[in-house]
């Protein structure tokens, strides 16, 4: 069985390793087909593609778009995109511009809760001048001693209702899927188990995603429990979406699954790579 990992991050967004180092680690861990999917960014793909050629593994150009759907932030992964396609490129640049202004507001919100210097602190963790994310704030909050571990940061800060969370309008679902298709890619709902929606809300999301032309759903993800692997396999079959799998790996010690640590897709799910 070929080992696929179609979701991970590098220093081009909020990962800890360079694109080349992510590819080298994946190859060493036995991944046969790897997609790099940095948030709202394609800037790491050229380096990763060259490293994959050197390492002798198959490489898939990807990205992970931030989307606002109803009151929720949803992530949509694009796979096998053309990184030079301008419609997608312009869309991603617009999302990244929104991140810069949001970061200032996150810092203001933390300051109002008594935590000063967060913008400058987060900037010390930023690894690409093109992109700042909540992850960079999270790593700084740990270093500054406001929380013990990165996994507790989002429970106390940076998530809805907590200090450091600000509402933000990302791309629309229709635009995101359209940009991915314009760039020749497949659109995949990332880590559906992470969204705080009711079962009815999940069906509405998948209905809207299908109506927008969406192609697949991530069945296997480090954001999912093994019970959720089965749950989202059922959704995939029900909504006639293909299934994808990705570790969503960001760096050593930051998640329970490492690169390539995924089982086979459950039976009856059509893999997103079936016609690659
Ligand atoms: P942003 O896109 O800037 O809102 O940041 C979202 C990123 O924060 C995600 O891609 C994850 O890397 C990280 N993140 C969000 N929620 C959590 C969580 N509960 N635990 C760990 N990391 C999280
Ligand atoms: Mn991330
Ligand atoms: Mn995500
Ligand atoms: Mn991700």
Short mmCIF file of C-alpha atoms and ligand atoms in Angstrom, two decimals:
data_model
loop_
_atom_site.label_atom_id
_atom_site.label_comp_id
_atom_site.label_asym_id
_atom_site.label_seq_id
_atom_site.Cartn_x
_atom_site.Cartn_y
_atom_site.Cartn_z
CA UNK A 1 0.00 0.00 0.00
CA UNK A 2 1.29 3.43 -0.91
CA UNK A 3 1.47 5.77 2.03
CA UNK A 4 -0.22 9.15 1.48
CA UNK A 5 0.02 12.26 3.66
CA UNK A 6 -1.87 15.11 2.04
CA UNK A 7 -1.84 17.81 4.73
CA UNK A 8 1.12 19.37 6.54
CA UNK A 9 2.82 22.68 7.24
CA UNK A 10 6.24 24.30 6.93
CA UNK A 11 7.88 27.59 7.89
CA UNK A 12 6.08 29.12 4.89
CA UNK A 13 3.10 29.30 7.30
CA UNK A 14 2.97 28.04 10.90
CA UNK A 15 5.09 24.88 10.75
CA UNK A 16 8.42 24.51 12.54
CA UNK A 17 10.55 22.99 9.73
CA UNK A 18 11.52 24.38 6.34
CA UNK A 19 9.73 22.94 3.29
CA UNK A 20 12.82 20.87 2.39
CA UNK A 21 13.14 19.54 5.94
CA UNK A 22 9.45 18.54 6.04
CA UNK A 23 9.92 16.57 2.80
CA UNK A 24 13.10 14.90 4.08
CA UNK A 25 11.36 13.85 7.27
CA UNK A 26 8.36 12.51 5.35
CA UNK A 27 10.63 10.48 3.05
CA UNK A 28 12.54 9.11 6.03
CA UNK A 29 9.27 8.08 7.65
CA UNK A 30 8.16 6.13 4.59
CA UNK A 31 5.69 8.55 3.01
CA UNK A 32 5.30 7.79 -0.72
CA UNK A 33 3.10 10.76 -1.67
CA UNK A 34 3.27 14.04 0.23
CA UNK A 35 1.29 17.28 -0.14
CA UNK A 36 2.57 20.44 1.53
CA UNK A 37 -0.47 22.56 2.43
CA UNK A 38 0.63 25.78 4.08
CA UNK A 39 -2.11 28.15 5.27
CA UNK A 40 -3.13 30.64 2.55
CA UNK A 41 0.27 30.27 0.90
CA UNK A 42 2.04 28.50 -1.98
CA UNK A 43 5.47 30.06 -1.33
CA UNK A 44 7.05 26.87 0.06
CA UNK A 45 6.07 24.59 -2.80
CA UNK A 46 9.03 25.11 -5.16
CA UNK A 47 11.54 24.25 -2.42
CA UNK A 48 9.48 21.23 -1.33
CA UNK A 49 9.05 19.95 -4.88
CA UNK A 50 12.80 20.07 -5.49
CA UNK A 51 13.47 18.29 -2.20
CA UNK A 52 10.93 15.58 -3.09
CA UNK A 53 12.65 14.97 -6.42
CA UNK A 54 15.96 14.54 -4.54
CA UNK A 55 14.38 12.22 -1.96
CA UNK A 56 12.58 10.16 -4.61
CA UNK A 57 9.05 10.66 -3.28
CA UNK A 58 5.99 11.91 -5.11
CA UNK A 59 5.02 15.50 -4.37
CA UNK A 60 1.62 17.17 -4.57
CA UNK A 61 1.32 20.96 -4.61
CA UNK A 62 -1.21 22.04 -2.00
CA UNK A 63 -2.47 24.87 0.17
CA UNK A 64 -5.02 25.28 3.00
CA UNK A 65 -7.46 28.15 2.60
CA UNK A 66 -9.10 29.96 5.51
CA UNK A 67 -12.84 30.31 4.88
CA UNK A 68 -15.76 31.91 6.71
CA UNK A 69 -18.92 29.79 6.54
CA UNK A 70 -21.95 30.89 8.57
CA UNK A 71 -20.41 31.89 11.93
CA UNK A 72 -17.53 29.40 11.58
CA UNK A 73 -13.98 29.39 10.32
CA UNK A 74 -13.55 26.40 8.00
CA UNK A 75 -10.39 25.21 6.29
CA UNK A 76 -10.41 24.00 2.69
CA UNK A 77 -7.35 22.19 1.37
CA UNK A 78 -6.51 22.48 -2.32
CA UNK A 79 -4.58 19.55 -3.81
CA UNK A 80 -2.71 19.34 -7.14
CA UNK A 81 -3.00 23.06 -7.66
CA UNK A 82 -0.88 25.04 -10.08
CA UNK A 83 1.03 27.36 -7.69
CA UNK A 84 1.55 29.95 -10.43
CA UNK A 85 -2.13 30.33 -11.36
CA UNK A 86 -3.05 34.01 -10.77
CA UNK A 87 -6.70 33.70 -9.63
CA UNK A 88 -5.66 31.49 -6.72
CA UNK A 89 -2.55 33.59 -6.14
CA UNK A 90 -4.59 36.79 -5.83
CA UNK A 91 -7.12 35.11 -3.54
CA UNK A 92 -4.40 33.85 -1.22
CA UNK A 93 -2.71 37.27 -1.14
CA UNK A 94 -6.02 38.85 -0.09
CA UNK A 95 -6.45 36.35 2.76
CA UNK A 96 -2.87 36.94 3.93
CA UNK A 97 -3.43 40.71 3.96
CA UNK A 98 -6.40 40.16 6.31
CA UNK A 99 -4.13 38.15 8.64
CA UNK A 100 -1.83 41.13 9.18
CA UNK A 101 -4.63 43.41 10.39
CA UNK A 102 -6.17 40.61 12.47
CA UNK A 103 -2.85 40.07 14.26
CA UNK A 104 -2.89 43.68 15.50
CA UNK A 105 -6.42 43.18 16.82
CA UNK A 106 -5.45 39.90 18.53
CA UNK A 107 -2.64 41.75 20.31
CA UNK A 108 -5.03 44.58 21.33
CA UNK A 109 -7.46 42.02 22.71
CA UNK A 110 -4.71 40.29 24.73
CA UNK A 111 -3.51 43.69 25.98
CA UNK A 112 -7.05 44.45 27.21
CA UNK A 113 -6.84 41.18 29.17
CA UNK A 114 -3.56 42.31 30.75
CA UNK A 115 -1.10 40.58 28.41
CA UNK A 116 1.10 43.21 26.80
CA UNK A 117 3.69 42.88 24.05
CA UNK A 118 1.93 40.03 22.25
CA UNK A 119 2.37 41.40 18.74
CA UNK A 120 6.12 41.80 19.14
CA UNK A 121 6.25 38.45 20.92
CA UNK A 122 4.37 36.61 18.17
CA UNK A 123 6.53 38.28 15.52
CA UNK A 124 9.57 36.58 17.05
CA UNK A 125 7.99 33.23 16.11
CA UNK A 126 6.93 34.25 12.61
CA UNK A 127 9.03 32.43 10.01
CA UNK A 128 7.68 34.04 6.84
CA UNK A 129 7.27 37.79 6.51
CA UNK A 130 4.19 36.99 4.42
CA UNK A 131 2.14 35.27 7.12
CA UNK A 132 1.23 35.54 10.81
CA UNK A 133 -1.13 33.06 12.50
CA UNK A 134 -2.59 32.31 15.90
CA UNK A 135 0.00 29.54 16.19
CA UNK A 136 2.72 32.19 16.44
CA UNK A 137 0.82 33.90 19.27
CA UNK A 138 0.34 30.49 20.91
CA UNK A 139 4.05 29.66 20.90
CA UNK A 140 4.87 33.07 22.39
CA UNK A 141 2.17 32.76 25.10
CA UNK A 142 3.85 29.51 26.20
CA UNK A 143 7.33 31.02 26.16
CA UNK A 144 6.16 34.07 28.12
CA UNK A 145 4.75 31.74 30.79
CA UNK A 146 1.04 32.52 30.37
CA UNK A 147 0.31 28.84 29.75
CA UNK A 148 2.37 25.73 30.36
CA UNK A 149 1.86 23.88 27.06
CA UNK A 150 0.92 24.78 23.49
CA UNK A 151 -2.03 22.39 23.64
CA UNK A 152 -3.58 24.42 26.49
CA UNK A 153 -3.18 27.80 24.79
CA UNK A 154 -6.27 27.52 22.66
CA UNK A 155 -8.38 26.41 25.63
CA UNK A 156 -7.54 29.59 27.55
CA UNK A 157 -6.76 32.06 24.81
CA UNK A 158 -7.22 32.67 21.09
CA UNK A 159 -10.47 30.69 20.63
CA UNK A 160 -14.05 32.06 20.52
CA UNK A 161 -15.09 33.63 23.82
CA UNK A 162 -11.52 33.76 25.16
CA UNK A 163 -9.05 36.68 25.42
CA UNK A 164 -7.11 37.05 22.21
CA UNK A 165 -9.92 35.90 19.96
CA UNK A 166 -11.21 38.31 17.36
CA UNK A 167 -13.86 37.65 14.77
CA UNK A 168 -12.48 37.75 11.28
CA UNK A 169 -13.97 37.50 7.80
CA UNK A 170 -11.99 35.08 5.61
CA UNK A 171 -12.75 33.99 2.02
CA UNK A 172 -16.21 32.67 1.13
CA UNK A 173 -16.66 28.94 0.57
CA UNK A 174 -17.67 29.53 -3.04
CA UNK A 175 -14.62 31.72 -3.75
CA UNK A 176 -12.23 29.27 -2.09
CA UNK A 177 -13.48 26.26 -4.07
CA UNK A 178 -13.57 28.37 -7.25
CA UNK A 179 -9.96 29.53 -6.84
CA UNK A 180 -8.77 25.96 -6.22
CA UNK A 181 -10.58 24.77 -9.33
CA UNK A 182 -9.22 27.70 -11.36
CA UNK A 183 -5.76 26.44 -10.41
CA UNK A 184 -6.67 22.92 -11.56
CA UNK A 185 -6.90 21.45 -8.05
CA UNK A 186 -9.27 19.37 -5.94
CA UNK A 187 -11.04 21.06 -2.99
CA UNK A 188 -11.09 19.14 0.29
CA UNK A 189 -12.88 20.03 3.55
CA UNK A 190 -10.07 19.86 6.12
CA UNK A 191 -10.46 18.20 9.57
CA UNK A 192 -14.29 18.37 9.68
CA UNK A 193 -14.30 16.91 13.20
CA UNK A 194 -12.75 20.08 14.54
CA UNK A 195 -15.67 22.38 13.74
CA UNK A 196 -18.09 23.18 16.55
CA UNK A 197 -21.20 22.40 14.56
CA UNK A 198 -24.25 20.21 15.28
CA UNK A 199 -24.91 17.16 13.08
CA UNK A 200 -27.47 19.29 11.22
CA UNK A 201 -24.84 22.00 10.76
CA UNK A 202 -22.37 19.45 9.40
CA UNK A 203 -24.93 18.27 6.84
CA UNK A 204 -25.60 21.90 5.87
CA UNK A 205 -21.85 22.55 5.49
CA UNK A 206 -21.36 19.48 3.30
CA UNK A 207 -24.44 20.35 1.24
CA UNK A 208 -23.10 23.89 0.67
CA UNK A 209 -19.64 22.50 -0.08
CA UNK A 210 -21.08 20.10 -2.68
CA UNK A 211 -23.14 22.94 -4.20
CA UNK A 212 -19.94 25.03 -4.47
CA UNK A 213 -18.34 22.13 -6.39
CA UNK A 214 -16.26 20.69 -3.53
CA UNK A 215 -14.58 17.36 -4.24
CA UNK A 216 -13.50 15.62 -1.04
CA UNK A 217 -13.48 15.47 2.75
CA UNK A 218 -10.58 14.68 5.07
CA UNK A 219 -11.58 11.41 6.71
CA UNK A 220 -8.23 10.73 8.40
CA UNK A 221 -6.68 13.64 10.32
CA UNK A 222 -4.72 14.12 13.54
CA UNK A 223 -7.63 16.35 14.60
CA UNK A 224 -9.87 13.23 14.59
CA UNK A 225 -10.30 10.37 17.02
CA UNK A 226 -10.43 6.88 15.52
CA UNK A 227 -14.23 6.97 16.05
CA UNK A 228 -14.32 10.10 13.90
CA UNK A 229 -12.40 8.29 11.14
CA UNK A 230 -15.48 6.05 10.78
CA UNK A 231 -17.91 8.95 11.22
CA UNK A 232 -16.41 11.01 8.40
CA UNK A 233 -16.07 7.96 6.17
CA UNK A 234 -19.86 7.70 6.47
CA UNK A 235 -20.27 11.38 5.59
CA UNK A 236 -18.00 10.89 2.56
CA UNK A 237 -20.17 8.04 1.25
CA UNK A 238 -23.42 9.85 2.07
CA UNK A 239 -22.43 13.10 0.33
CA UNK A 240 -20.59 11.32 -2.50
CA UNK A 241 -17.36 13.10 -1.64
CA UNK A 242 -13.97 11.49 -2.11
CA UNK A 243 -11.91 10.86 1.01
CA UNK A 244 -8.53 12.34 1.89
CA UNK A 245 -5.99 11.75 4.62
CA UNK A 246 -3.46 14.09 6.18
CA UNK A 247 -1.57 14.34 9.44
CA UNK A 248 -1.83 18.18 9.56
CA UNK A 249 1.66 17.97 10.99
CA UNK A 250 3.22 21.27 12.17
CA UNK A 251 6.40 20.17 13.93
CA UNK A 252 8.00 17.70 16.35
CA UNK A 253 6.04 17.36 19.58
CA UNK A 254 2.98 19.35 18.46
CA UNK A 255 0.52 16.55 17.58
CA UNK A 256 -0.23 12.89 18.31
CA UNK A 257 0.37 11.82 14.71
CA UNK A 258 3.64 12.32 12.88
CA UNK A 259 4.04 12.63 9.11
CA UNK A 260 2.64 9.52 7.41
CA UNK A 261 1.16 8.08 10.64
CA UNK A 262 -2.25 7.33 9.12
CA UNK A 263 -4.12 4.04 8.58
CA UNK A 264 -5.72 3.07 5.27
CA UNK A 265 -8.90 4.90 4.25
CA UNK A 266 -11.99 2.98 5.45
CA UNK A 267 -13.60 0.63 2.93
CA UNK A 268 -16.11 2.18 0.56
CA UNK A 269 -14.46 5.61 0.53
CA UNK A 270 -13.16 6.66 -2.89
CA UNK A 271 -9.66 8.09 -2.36
CA UNK A 272 -9.18 11.65 -3.57
CA UNK A 273 -6.19 10.30 -5.53
CA UNK A 274 -8.24 7.63 -7.41
CA UNK A 275 -7.67 9.27 -10.80
CA UNK A 276 -4.18 10.75 -10.24
P1 LIG B 1 -5.18 30.89 12.28
O1 LIG B 1 -5.33 30.30 10.90
O2 LIG B 1 -4.22 32.00 12.34
O3 LIG B 1 -6.50 31.23 12.90
O4 LIG B 1 -4.53 29.77 13.17
C1 LIG B 1 -5.05 28.50 13.19
C2 LIG B 1 -3.97 27.53 13.57
O5 LIG B 1 -3.86 27.45 14.96
C3 LIG B 1 -4.30 26.12 13.12
O6 LIG B 1 -3.88 25.89 11.81
C4 LIG B 1 -3.51 25.30 14.09
O7 LIG B 1 -2.16 25.24 13.67
C5 LIG B 1 -3.59 26.13 15.34
N1 LIG B 1 -4.69 25.69 16.22
C6 LIG B 1 -5.96 26.09 16.20
N2 LIG B 1 -6.68 25.51 17.18
C7 LIG B 1 -5.81 24.71 17.83
C8 LIG B 1 -5.92 23.83 18.95
N3 LIG B 1 -7.06 23.67 19.59
N4 LIG B 1 -4.81 23.18 19.32
C9 LIG B 1 -3.64 23.36 18.69
N5 LIG B 1 -3.47 24.17 17.64
C10 LIG B 1 -4.54 24.83 17.22
MN1 LIG B 2 -1.77 25.62 11.46
MN1 LIG B 3 -6.57 23.63 9.47
MN1 LIG B 4 -3.48 22.45 8.52
#
